Tab-separated table of C-alpha atoms and ligand atoms in Angstrom:
chain	number	residue	atom	x	y	z
Z	686	MET	CA	-15.898	-56.409	0.785
Z	687	ASN	CA	-15.134	-53.491	-1.452
Z	688	LYS	CA	-18.486	-51.711	-1.578
Z	689	LYS	CA	-19.300	-49.376	-4.465
Z	690	ILE	CA	-22.171	-46.946	-4.696
Z	691	PHE	CA	-23.555	-48.439	-7.924
Z	692	ASP	CA	-23.447	-52.099	-6.838
Z	693	LYS	CA	-26.687	-53.985	-7.399
Z	694	ILE	CA	-27.400	-55.515	-4.002
Z	695	ASN	CA	-30.004	-57.240	-1.924
Z	696	LEU	CA	-30.862	-54.660	0.717
Z	697	GLY	CA	-32.754	-56.357	3.515
Z	698	GLY	CA	-34.625	-58.682	1.153
Z	699	ILE	CA	-35.141	-56.116	-1.622
Z	700	GLU	CA	-33.158	-56.272	-4.862
Z	701	VAL	CA	-31.962	-52.735	-5.546
Z	702	ASN	CA	-29.953	-51.182	-8.380
Z	703	ASN	CA	-27.546	-49.263	-6.159
Z	704	ARG	CA	-26.714	-48.389	-2.561
Z	705	ILE	CA	-28.618	-45.108	-2.462
Z	706	VAL	CA	-31.876	-44.812	-0.533
Z	707	ARG	CA	-34.324	-41.951	-0.450
Z	708	SER	CA	-34.894	-41.527	3.275
Z	709	ALA	CA	-38.477	-41.055	4.457
Z	710	THR	CA	-39.696	-37.562	3.610
Z	711	GLY	CA	-43.123	-36.375	4.757
Z	712	GLU	CA	-44.725	-35.181	1.538
Z	713	LEU	CA	-47.725	-33.173	2.801
Z	714	MET	CA	-49.348	-33.910	-0.554
Z	715	ALA	CA	-52.136	-36.325	0.413
Z	716	ASP	CA	-55.669	-34.982	0.711
Z	717	SER	CA	-56.954	-33.738	4.055
Z	718	ASN	CA	-57.958	-37.316	5.001
Z	719	GLY	CA	-54.564	-38.774	4.102
Z	720	TYR	CA	-55.541	-40.341	0.756
Z	721	VAL	CA	-53.068	-40.476	-2.144
Z	722	THR	CA	-53.457	-37.657	-4.693
Z	723	ASP	CA	-52.205	-37.120	-8.251
Z	724	LYS	CA	-49.808	-34.498	-6.911
Z	725	LEU	CA	-48.229	-37.127	-4.678
Z	726	ILE	CA	-47.957	-39.680	-7.493
Z	727	ASN	CA	-46.400	-37.049	-9.760
Z	728	MET	CA	-43.795	-36.234	-7.130
Z	729	TYR	CA	-42.859	-39.924	-6.887
Z	730	ASP	CA	-42.783	-40.090	-10.718
Z	731	GLU	CA	-40.034	-37.505	-10.681
Z	732	LEU	CA	-38.092	-39.430	-8.046
Z	733	CYS	CA	-38.478	-42.587	-10.149
Z	734	GLN	CA	-36.606	-40.937	-12.995
Z	735	GLY	CA	-33.671	-40.426	-10.676
Z	736	ASN	CA	-32.108	-43.925	-10.435
Z	737	ILE	CA	-32.490	-44.140	-6.663
Z	738	GLY	CA	-31.929	-47.710	-5.405
Z	739	LEU	CA	-34.769	-47.679	-2.886
Z	740	ILE	CA	-37.435	-45.089	-2.131
Z	741	ILE	CA	-38.904	-44.850	1.374
Z	742	THR	CA	-42.165	-42.901	1.590
Z	743	GLY	CA	-42.898	-40.181	4.098
Z	744	LEU	CA	-44.253	-41.147	7.496
Z	745	THR	CA	-47.677	-42.772	7.078
Z	746	GLU	CA	-50.039	-42.938	10.042
Z	747	VAL	CA	-51.366	-46.319	11.219
Z	748	VAL	CA	-53.662	-45.170	14.051
Z	749	LYS	CA	-57.146	-43.917	13.193
Z	750	GLY	CA	-58.028	-40.431	14.377
Z	751	THR	CA	-54.492	-39.033	14.523
Z	752	GLN	CA	-54.319	-35.449	13.312
Z	753	THR	CA	-51.607	-35.355	10.644
Z	754	HIS	CA	-52.561	-32.583	8.198
Z	755	THR	CA	-51.951	-33.883	4.634
Z	756	LEU	CA	-49.529	-36.704	5.383
Z	757	MET	CA	-50.490	-40.165	4.135
Z	758	LYS	CA	-52.546	-42.568	6.253
Z	759	ILE	CA	-53.031	-46.329	6.196
Z	760	HIS	CA	-55.365	-47.010	9.112
Z	761	ASP	CA	-58.182	-48.667	7.195
Z	762	ASP	CA	-58.702	-50.653	4.009
Z	763	SER	CA	-60.066	-47.678	2.101
Z	764	TYR	CA	-56.461	-46.422	1.779
Z	765	ILE	CA	-55.263	-49.501	-0.119
Z	766	GLU	CA	-56.600	-48.486	-3.536
Z	767	GLY	CA	-54.765	-45.147	-3.664
Z	768	LEU	CA	-51.580	-46.620	-2.230
Z	769	LYS	CA	-51.733	-49.400	-4.851
Z	770	LYS	CA	-51.890	-46.742	-7.570
Z	771	LEU	CA	-48.727	-45.256	-6.084
Z	772	THR	CA	-46.796	-48.551	-5.891
Z	773	ASP	CA	-47.963	-49.598	-9.389
Z	774	SER	CA	-46.721	-46.316	-10.765
Z	775	VAL	CA	-43.330	-46.717	-9.014
Z	776	HIS	CA	-42.949	-50.360	-10.085
Z	777	GLU	CA	-43.838	-49.574	-13.723
Z	778	LYS	CA	-40.740	-47.408	-13.713
Z	779	ASN	CA	-38.643	-50.250	-12.304
Z	780	ASN	CA	-38.177	-48.684	-8.858
Z	781	LYS	CA	-38.605	-50.154	-5.363
Z	782	ILE	CA	-40.679	-48.546	-2.612
Z	783	VAL	CA	-41.034	-49.118	1.126
Z	784	VAL	CA	-43.649	-47.336	3.235
Z	785	GLN	CA	-42.644	-45.778	6.540
Z	786	LEU	CA	-45.231	-46.632	9.203
Z	787	VAL	CA	-45.648	-44.288	12.139
Z	788	HIS	CA	-47.809	-43.422	15.042
Z	789	HIS	CA	-47.254	-39.725	15.660
Z	790	GLY	CA	-48.262	-39.926	19.322
Z	791	ALA	CA	-47.769	-36.526	20.912
Z	792	GLN	CA	-45.560	-35.206	18.112
Z	793	ILE	CA	-48.194	-33.437	16.076
Z	794	HIS	CA	-48.529	-29.816	15.086
Z	795	GLY	CA	-51.108	-27.515	16.568
Z	796	ASN	CA	-53.717	-28.229	19.199
Z	797	PRO	CA	-55.516	-31.496	18.440
Z	798	ASP	CA	-59.192	-32.123	19.119
Z	799	TYR	CA	-58.234	-35.228	21.149
Z	800	ILE	CA	-55.586	-35.983	23.768
Z	801	PRO	CA	-52.626	-37.834	22.219
Z	802	TYR	CA	-50.843	-40.694	23.988
Z	803	SER	CA	-47.322	-40.787	25.244
Z	804	PRO	CA	-45.500	-43.448	27.287
Z	805	SER	CA	-45.891	-41.657	30.657
Z	806	GLY	CA	-47.969	-38.561	29.989
Z	807	VAL	CA	-44.844	-36.386	29.684
Z	808	GLY	CA	-45.159	-33.760	26.972
Z	809	ASP	CA	-42.964	-31.099	25.442
Z	810	GLU	CA	-42.244	-27.742	27.002
Z	811	GLY	CA	-44.430	-25.066	25.457
Z	812	ALA	CA	-46.713	-27.586	23.704
Z	813	ALA	CA	-50.369	-26.647	23.367
Z	814	PHE	CA	-51.510	-29.833	25.132
Z	815	LYS	CA	-50.408	-32.369	27.714
Z	816	PRO	CA	-50.499	-35.967	26.471
Z	817	LYS	CA	-52.047	-38.776	28.477
Z	818	GLU	CA	-50.227	-41.865	29.685
Z	819	ILE	CA	-51.027	-44.824	27.494
Z	820	SER	CA	-52.560	-47.889	29.153
Z	821	LYS	CA	-51.511	-51.466	28.426
Z	822	GLU	CA	-54.791	-52.109	26.560
Z	823	GLU	CA	-54.114	-49.083	24.384
Z	824	ILE	CA	-50.561	-50.324	23.730
Z	825	LYS	CA	-51.959	-53.672	22.530
Z	826	LYS	CA	-54.297	-51.814	20.167
Z	827	ILE	CA	-51.464	-49.741	18.675
Z	828	VAL	CA	-49.354	-52.873	18.216
Z	829	GLU	CA	-52.270	-54.407	16.262
Z	830	ASP	CA	-52.594	-51.179	14.259
Z	831	PHE	CA	-48.965	-51.510	13.131
Z	832	GLY	CA	-49.575	-55.123	12.058
Z	833	ASP	CA	-52.777	-54.181	10.240
Z	834	GLY	CA	-51.123	-51.171	8.601
Z	835	ALA	CA	-48.251	-53.364	7.386
Z	836	LEU	CA	-50.654	-55.937	5.966
Z	837	ARG	CA	-52.453	-53.163	4.072
Z	838	ALA	CA	-49.046	-51.996	2.821
Z	839	LYS	CA	-48.326	-55.502	1.566
Z	840	LYS	CA	-51.727	-55.670	-0.153
Z	841	ALA	CA	-51.041	-52.270	-1.700
Z	842	GLY	CA	-47.862	-53.659	-3.272
Z	843	PHE	CA	-45.124	-52.063	-1.187
Z	844	ASP	CA	-41.780	-53.904	-1.259
Z	845	GLY	CA	-41.565	-53.676	2.519
Z	846	VAL	CA	-42.277	-51.469	5.517
Z	847	GLN	CA	-40.123	-49.335	7.767
Z	848	ILE	CA	-41.170	-48.755	11.375
Z	849	HIS	CA	-40.460	-45.155	12.386
Z	850	GLY	CA	-38.620	-45.544	15.672
Z	851	ALA	CA	-36.716	-42.243	15.498
Z	852	HIS	CA	-36.996	-38.462	15.943
Z	853	GLY	CA	-39.424	-38.297	18.892
Z	854	TYR	CA	-42.494	-39.921	17.395
Z	855	PHE	CA	-44.505	-42.367	19.529
Z	856	PHE	CA	-42.148	-45.396	19.491
Z	857	SER	CA	-39.064	-43.216	19.776
Z	858	ARG	CA	-40.449	-41.753	23.019
Z	859	PHE	CA	-40.553	-45.229	24.562
Z	860	LEU	CA	-36.791	-45.418	23.962
Z	861	THR	CA	-36.181	-42.055	25.634
Z	862	PRO	CA	-36.035	-42.126	29.455
Z	863	TYR	CA	-37.243	-38.514	29.703
Z	864	TYR	CA	-40.572	-39.465	28.123
Z	865	ASN	CA	-40.706	-43.080	29.306
Z	866	ARG	CA	-40.958	-43.134	33.121
Z	867	ARG	CA	-43.032	-46.307	33.276
Z	868	ASN	CA	-42.608	-48.856	36.027
Z	869	ASP	CA	-44.090	-51.781	34.109
Z	870	GLU	CA	-42.498	-54.066	31.494
Z	871	TYR	CA	-42.501	-51.201	28.924
Z	872	GLY	CA	-40.224	-48.939	30.993
Z	873	GLY	CA	-36.866	-49.052	32.766
Z	874	SER	CA	-34.055	-50.925	31.006
Z	875	ILE	CA	-33.501	-50.535	27.265
Z	876	GLU	CA	-34.713	-54.127	26.878
Z	877	ASN	CA	-38.049	-53.025	28.401
Z	878	ARG	CA	-38.206	-49.729	26.530
Z	879	ILE	CA	-38.023	-51.485	23.146
Z	880	LEU	CA	-40.680	-54.050	24.063
Z	881	ILE	CA	-43.468	-52.165	22.277
Z	882	ILE	CA	-41.391	-52.111	19.077
Z	883	LEU	CA	-40.638	-55.835	19.380
Z	884	GLU	CA	-44.350	-56.519	19.812
Z	885	ALA	CA	-45.149	-54.416	16.740
Z	886	TYR	CA	-42.451	-56.281	14.815
Z	887	GLU	CA	-43.914	-59.681	15.819
Z	888	ASN	CA	-47.407	-58.524	14.927
Z	889	ILE	CA	-46.269	-57.377	11.476
Z	890	ARG	CA	-44.284	-60.579	10.949
Z	891	SER	CA	-47.221	-62.807	11.864
Z	892	LYS	CA	-49.581	-60.915	9.534
Z	893	CYS	CA	-47.205	-60.337	6.594
Z	894	GLY	CA	-45.077	-63.491	6.629
Z	895	GLU	CA	-41.423	-64.434	6.994
Z	896	ASP	CA	-40.337	-63.012	3.640
Z	897	PHE	CA	-41.810	-59.541	3.933
Z	898	PRO	CA	-39.030	-56.969	4.521
Z	899	ILE	CA	-39.392	-55.086	7.814
Z	900	PHE	CA	-36.971	-52.211	8.389
Z	901	ILE	CA	-36.665	-49.786	11.293
Z	902	LYS	CA	-35.355	-46.222	11.467
Z	903	MET	CA	-33.921	-45.400	14.878
Z	904	ASN	CA	-31.833	-42.819	16.659
Z	905	SER	CA	-28.173	-43.522	17.359
Z	906	SER	CA	-28.655	-41.088	20.237
Z	907	ASP	CA	-31.114	-38.340	21.130
Z	908	PHE	CA	-28.110	-36.054	21.748
Z	909	ALA	CA	-29.931	-34.744	24.824
Z	910	GLU	CA	-28.271	-33.053	27.819
Z	911	LYS	CA	-30.162	-35.342	30.154
Z	912	ASP	CA	-32.384	-38.434	30.066
Z	913	GLY	CA	-32.133	-38.989	26.327
Z	914	LEU	CA	-31.547	-42.252	24.484
Z	915	THR	CA	-27.782	-42.818	24.702
Z	916	PHE	CA	-25.605	-44.408	22.046
Z	917	GLU	CA	-24.843	-47.297	24.377
Z	918	ASP	CA	-28.544	-48.125	24.709
Z	919	SER	CA	-29.193	-47.510	21.030
Z	920	LYS	CA	-26.539	-50.061	20.124
Z	921	LYS	CA	-28.025	-52.614	22.524
Z	922	ALA	CA	-31.431	-52.026	20.927
Z	923	ALA	CA	-30.026	-52.382	17.395
Z	924	LYS	CA	-28.433	-55.706	18.303
Z	925	ILE	CA	-31.757	-57.010	19.595
Z	926	PHE	CA	-33.601	-55.738	16.511
Z	927	ALA	CA	-31.118	-57.581	14.302
Z	928	LYS	CA	-31.432	-60.748	16.357
Z	929	VAL	CA	-35.230	-60.915	16.334
Z	930	GLY	CA	-35.378	-60.649	12.541
Z	931	PHE	CA	-35.612	-57.037	11.353
Z	932	ASP	CA	-34.266	-56.938	7.797
Z	933	ALA	CA	-32.429	-53.592	7.901
Z	934	ILE	CA	-31.823	-50.673	10.258
Z	935	GLU	CA	-31.523	-47.036	9.225
Z	936	ILE	CA	-29.487	-44.966	11.669
Z	937	SER	CA	-30.408	-41.353	12.368
Z	938	GLY	CA	-30.343	-39.271	15.575
Z	939	GLY	CA	-31.846	-36.371	17.521
Z	940	ASN	CA	-35.306	-35.217	18.537
Z	941	LEU	CA	-36.996	-31.999	19.678
Z	942	ARG	CA	-35.151	-32.056	23.027
Z	943	GLY	CA	-31.757	-32.917	21.577
Z	944	LYS	CA	-28.804	-30.597	21.055
Z	945	CYS	CA	-28.672	-31.759	17.446
Z	946	SER	CA	-31.639	-31.964	15.108
Z	947	PRO	CA	-32.099	-35.011	12.887
Z	948	VAL	CA	-32.252	-32.426	10.085
Z	949	ARG	CA	-29.120	-30.329	10.690
Z	950	SER	CA	-28.866	-27.074	8.819
Z	951	GLY	CA	-25.818	-25.393	7.340
Z	952	ILE	CA	-24.007	-28.414	5.901
Z	953	LYS	CA	-21.243	-26.671	4.000
Z	954	THR	CA	-18.025	-28.671	4.139
Z	955	THR	CA	-17.382	-32.360	3.571
Z	956	GLU	CA	-16.649	-32.630	7.318
Z	957	ASP	CA	-20.252	-31.561	8.033
Z	958	GLU	CA	-21.579	-34.470	5.964
Z	959	GLY	CA	-22.582	-37.926	7.218
Z	960	TYR	CA	-23.091	-36.709	10.761
Z	961	HIS	CA	-24.151	-40.082	12.194
Z	962	LYS	CA	-21.420	-42.073	10.443
Z	963	GLU	CA	-19.320	-43.162	13.438
Z	964	TYR	CA	-22.403	-44.368	15.301
Z	965	ALA	CA	-23.824	-46.245	12.329
Z	966	ASP	CA	-20.489	-47.880	11.551
Z	967	SER	CA	-20.006	-48.968	15.141
Z	968	ILE	CA	-23.475	-50.591	15.089
Z	969	ALA	CA	-22.962	-52.090	11.623
Z	970	LYS	CA	-19.769	-53.801	12.775
Z	971	GLU	CA	-21.696	-55.706	15.433
Z	972	ILE	CA	-24.838	-56.819	13.619
Z	973	ASP	CA	-25.428	-59.001	10.605
Z	974	ILE	CA	-28.258	-57.122	8.905
Z	975	PRO	CA	-27.687	-54.124	6.627
Z	976	VAL	CA	-27.246	-50.703	8.191
Z	977	ILE	CA	-28.408	-47.707	6.181
Z	978	LEU	CA	-26.981	-44.342	7.222
Z	979	VAL	CA	-28.777	-41.004	6.925
Z	980	GLY	CA	-27.797	-37.459	7.780
Z	981	GLY	CA	-26.126	-34.740	5.780
Z	982	PHE	CA	-24.688	-36.553	2.764
Z	983	ARG	CA	-24.203	-34.198	-0.177
Z	984	SER	CA	-21.069	-35.286	-2.081
Z	985	LEU	CA	-20.390	-38.349	-4.215
Z	986	ASP	CA	-16.847	-38.768	-2.910
Z	987	VAL	CA	-17.990	-38.557	0.737
Z	988	ILE	CA	-20.572	-41.273	0.047
Z	989	GLU	CA	-18.001	-43.428	-1.741
Z	990	GLU	CA	-15.576	-43.004	1.131
Z	991	ALA	CA	-18.234	-43.937	3.705
Z	992	LEU	CA	-19.143	-47.087	1.808
Z	993	GLU	CA	-15.547	-48.113	1.214
Z	994	ASN	CA	-14.232	-47.539	4.729
Z	995	THR	CA	-17.100	-48.607	6.963
Z	996	SER	CA	-19.426	-51.577	7.389
Z	997	ILE	CA	-22.424	-49.474	6.298
Z	998	GLU	CA	-24.360	-51.062	3.407
Z	999	ALA	CA	-26.266	-48.095	2.004
Z	1000	ILE	CA	-26.530	-44.312	2.288
Z	1001	SER	CA	-29.815	-42.505	2.465
Z	1002	MET	CA	-30.635	-38.890	1.739
Z	1003	CYS	CA	-33.700	-36.707	2.062
Z	1004	ARG	CA	-33.172	-33.013	1.338
Z	1005	PRO	CA	-30.888	-33.496	-1.695
Z	1006	PHE	CA	-33.772	-35.278	-3.468
Z	1007	ILE	CA	-36.208	-32.472	-2.667
Z	1008	ARG	CA	-33.837	-30.100	-4.426
Z	1009	GLU	CA	-32.859	-32.525	-7.212
Z	1010	PRO	CA	-34.895	-35.723	-7.662
Z	1011	LYS	CA	-32.469	-36.722	-10.425
Z	1012	LEU	CA	-29.267	-36.192	-8.432
Z	1013	ILE	CA	-28.139	-39.819	-8.831
Z	1014	THR	CA	-28.798	-39.778	-12.588
Z	1015	ARG	CA	-26.630	-36.680	-12.815
Z	1016	TRP	CA	-23.842	-38.506	-10.969
Z	1017	ILE	CA	-24.244	-41.618	-13.178
Z	1018	ASP	CA	-23.948	-39.352	-16.224
Z	1019	GLY	CA	-20.586	-38.183	-14.947
Z	1020	GLU	CA	-21.598	-34.731	-13.705
Z	1021	THR	CA	-20.243	-35.267	-10.215
Z	1022	GLN	CA	-20.654	-31.888	-8.478
Z	1023	LYS	CA	-22.180	-32.220	-5.045
Z	1024	SER	CA	-25.886	-31.879	-4.323
Z	1025	LYS	CA	-27.264	-28.376	-4.843
Z	1026	CYS	CA	-29.074	-28.612	-1.483
Z	1027	VAL	CA	-27.870	-25.858	0.875
Z	1028	SER	CA	-29.562	-27.415	3.942
Z	1029	CYS	CA	-31.596	-24.286	4.686
Z	1030	ASN	CA	-34.575	-26.428	5.810
Z	1031	LYS	CA	-37.079	-24.223	4.019
Z	1032	CYS	CA	-38.409	-27.403	2.372
Z	1033	PHE	CA	-40.834	-27.900	5.301
Z	1034	ASN	CA	-43.916	-26.445	3.651
Z	1035	PRO	CA	-47.507	-27.142	4.753
Z	1036	ARG	CA	-48.654	-26.784	1.136
Z	1037	GLY	CA	-46.364	-29.645	0.059
Z	1038	THR	CA	-42.712	-30.392	0.747
Z	1039	SER	CA	-40.642	-28.552	-1.844
Z	1040	CYS	CA	-37.410	-26.644	-2.356
Z	1041	ILE	CA	-37.697	-22.858	-2.368
Z	1042	PHE	CA	-34.980	-22.737	-5.037
Z	1043	ASN	CA	-37.095	-24.828	-7.408
Z	1044	LYS	CA	-39.862	-22.304	-8.076
Z	1045	ASN	CA	-41.044	-22.490	-11.670
J	1405	FMN	C1	-39.126	-32.001	4.652
J	1405	FMN	C2	-38.631	-33.158	5.475
J	1405	FMN	C3	-39.486	-34.188	5.803
J	1405	FMN	C4	-39.029	-35.285	6.549
J	1405	FMN	N1	-39.880	-36.314	6.814
J	1405	FMN	C5	-39.428	-37.414	7.459
J	1405	FMN	C6	-40.270	-38.544	7.644
J	1405	FMN	O1	-41.417	-38.584	7.193
J	1405	FMN	N2	-39.753	-39.596	8.325
J	1405	FMN	C7	-38.464	-39.625	8.784
J	1405	FMN	O2	-38.041	-40.619	9.369
J	1405	FMN	N3	-37.644	-38.571	8.605
J	1405	FMN	C8	-38.090	-37.488	7.939
J	1405	FMN	N4	-37.236	-36.446	7.704
J	1405	FMN	C9	-35.818	-36.586	8.080
J	1405	FMN	C10	-35.013	-37.164	6.910
J	1405	FMN	O3	-35.458	-38.444	6.517
J	1405	FMN	C11	-33.510	-37.272	7.252
J	1405	FMN	O4	-33.364	-38.162	8.332
J	1405	FMN	C12	-32.872	-35.920	7.570
J	1405	FMN	O5	-33.405	-34.915	6.728
J	1405	FMN	C13	-31.362	-35.927	7.372
J	1405	FMN	O6	-31.014	-36.338	6.075
J	1405	FMN	P1	-30.590	-35.289	4.885
J	1405	FMN	O7	-29.440	-34.499	5.400
J	1405	FMN	O8	-30.248	-36.175	3.728
J	1405	FMN	O9	-31.777	-34.417	4.627
J	1405	FMN	C14	-37.683	-35.340	6.980
J	1405	FMN	C15	-36.832	-34.271	6.660
J	1405	FMN	C16	-37.283	-33.208	5.902
J	1405	FMN	C17	-36.328	-32.109	5.536
């Protein structure tokens, strides 16, 4: 099929106006308890004016008590009202929105006032704390938390959910042999290492129904020297995710231990763009659910080329929309210069994700 960027398509059960996705972007604009604020809704308002096919929210925590600064949370029903305001506002402007569900696990900033879980109690070098190994009972509880969080998302009006299985957060660490040294059914082979994600998927499915879109974002590889998730295992995992019923997979890569960050800096030439393309295409060719590709896209012609010459269904971007929420509108209007984002990564800002070049 000859895929074009501005095709209206069904992307994993969601009717979208084009093949561009806003990849999950932690906003740091909720209040200190993770509730939606006007600032957050206003930021999404701006994105809604930008003709983006599908918006994925920043990572939103499903487990009560996790220290996540001003990121959004969804671990009890009191969050539904604010989240509903957000989805209503997005839908009024004829946009679609999926919430990214996460458990941060041991990937949190600072020194928490509790001991976070990890698959085998292995932490990061230089971290302020050592995580504890999660028990099977605690795994069951987190699986339920994902199902409950997804049901709240559905009640709040989201068009679907995306499980965050990438970048070193809790689920991602089960996929990574360095962190996952378990000897039970959750460790060992890749089939075992994805079990917790499959259980979360089943829990969400049973609570939200057959028609509710469930996406996953995962690493193509951790790009680690040793004991990282390899591409071979990632592909096996993606095939299983497609088979069990996930509606779409977004392919990323890298974590704190990896040689390459998920958020690579210094993307200057067209060759630097789309840095997970070969991996995503190779996976897309072997599964029958849509693959969304993220990582370094900045130019319209590079996106068009990727869509035309691969089996990838949609392209997602993060930093370009921090710099220019209306990038796609600009391209639709015929002003086709590449994104103004210079990939400096100064958009990570505890007072709210923003571009340093956009100061008023
Ligand atoms: C400020 C910022 C926040 C991010 N937050 C998230 C997040 O909440 N969840 C996620 O999966 N990835 C997150 N990412 C990674 C992006 O979604 C994306 O995978 C990465 O930036 C590469 O895409 P890009 O080159 O289009 O920015 C974030 C990146 C940035 C720069």
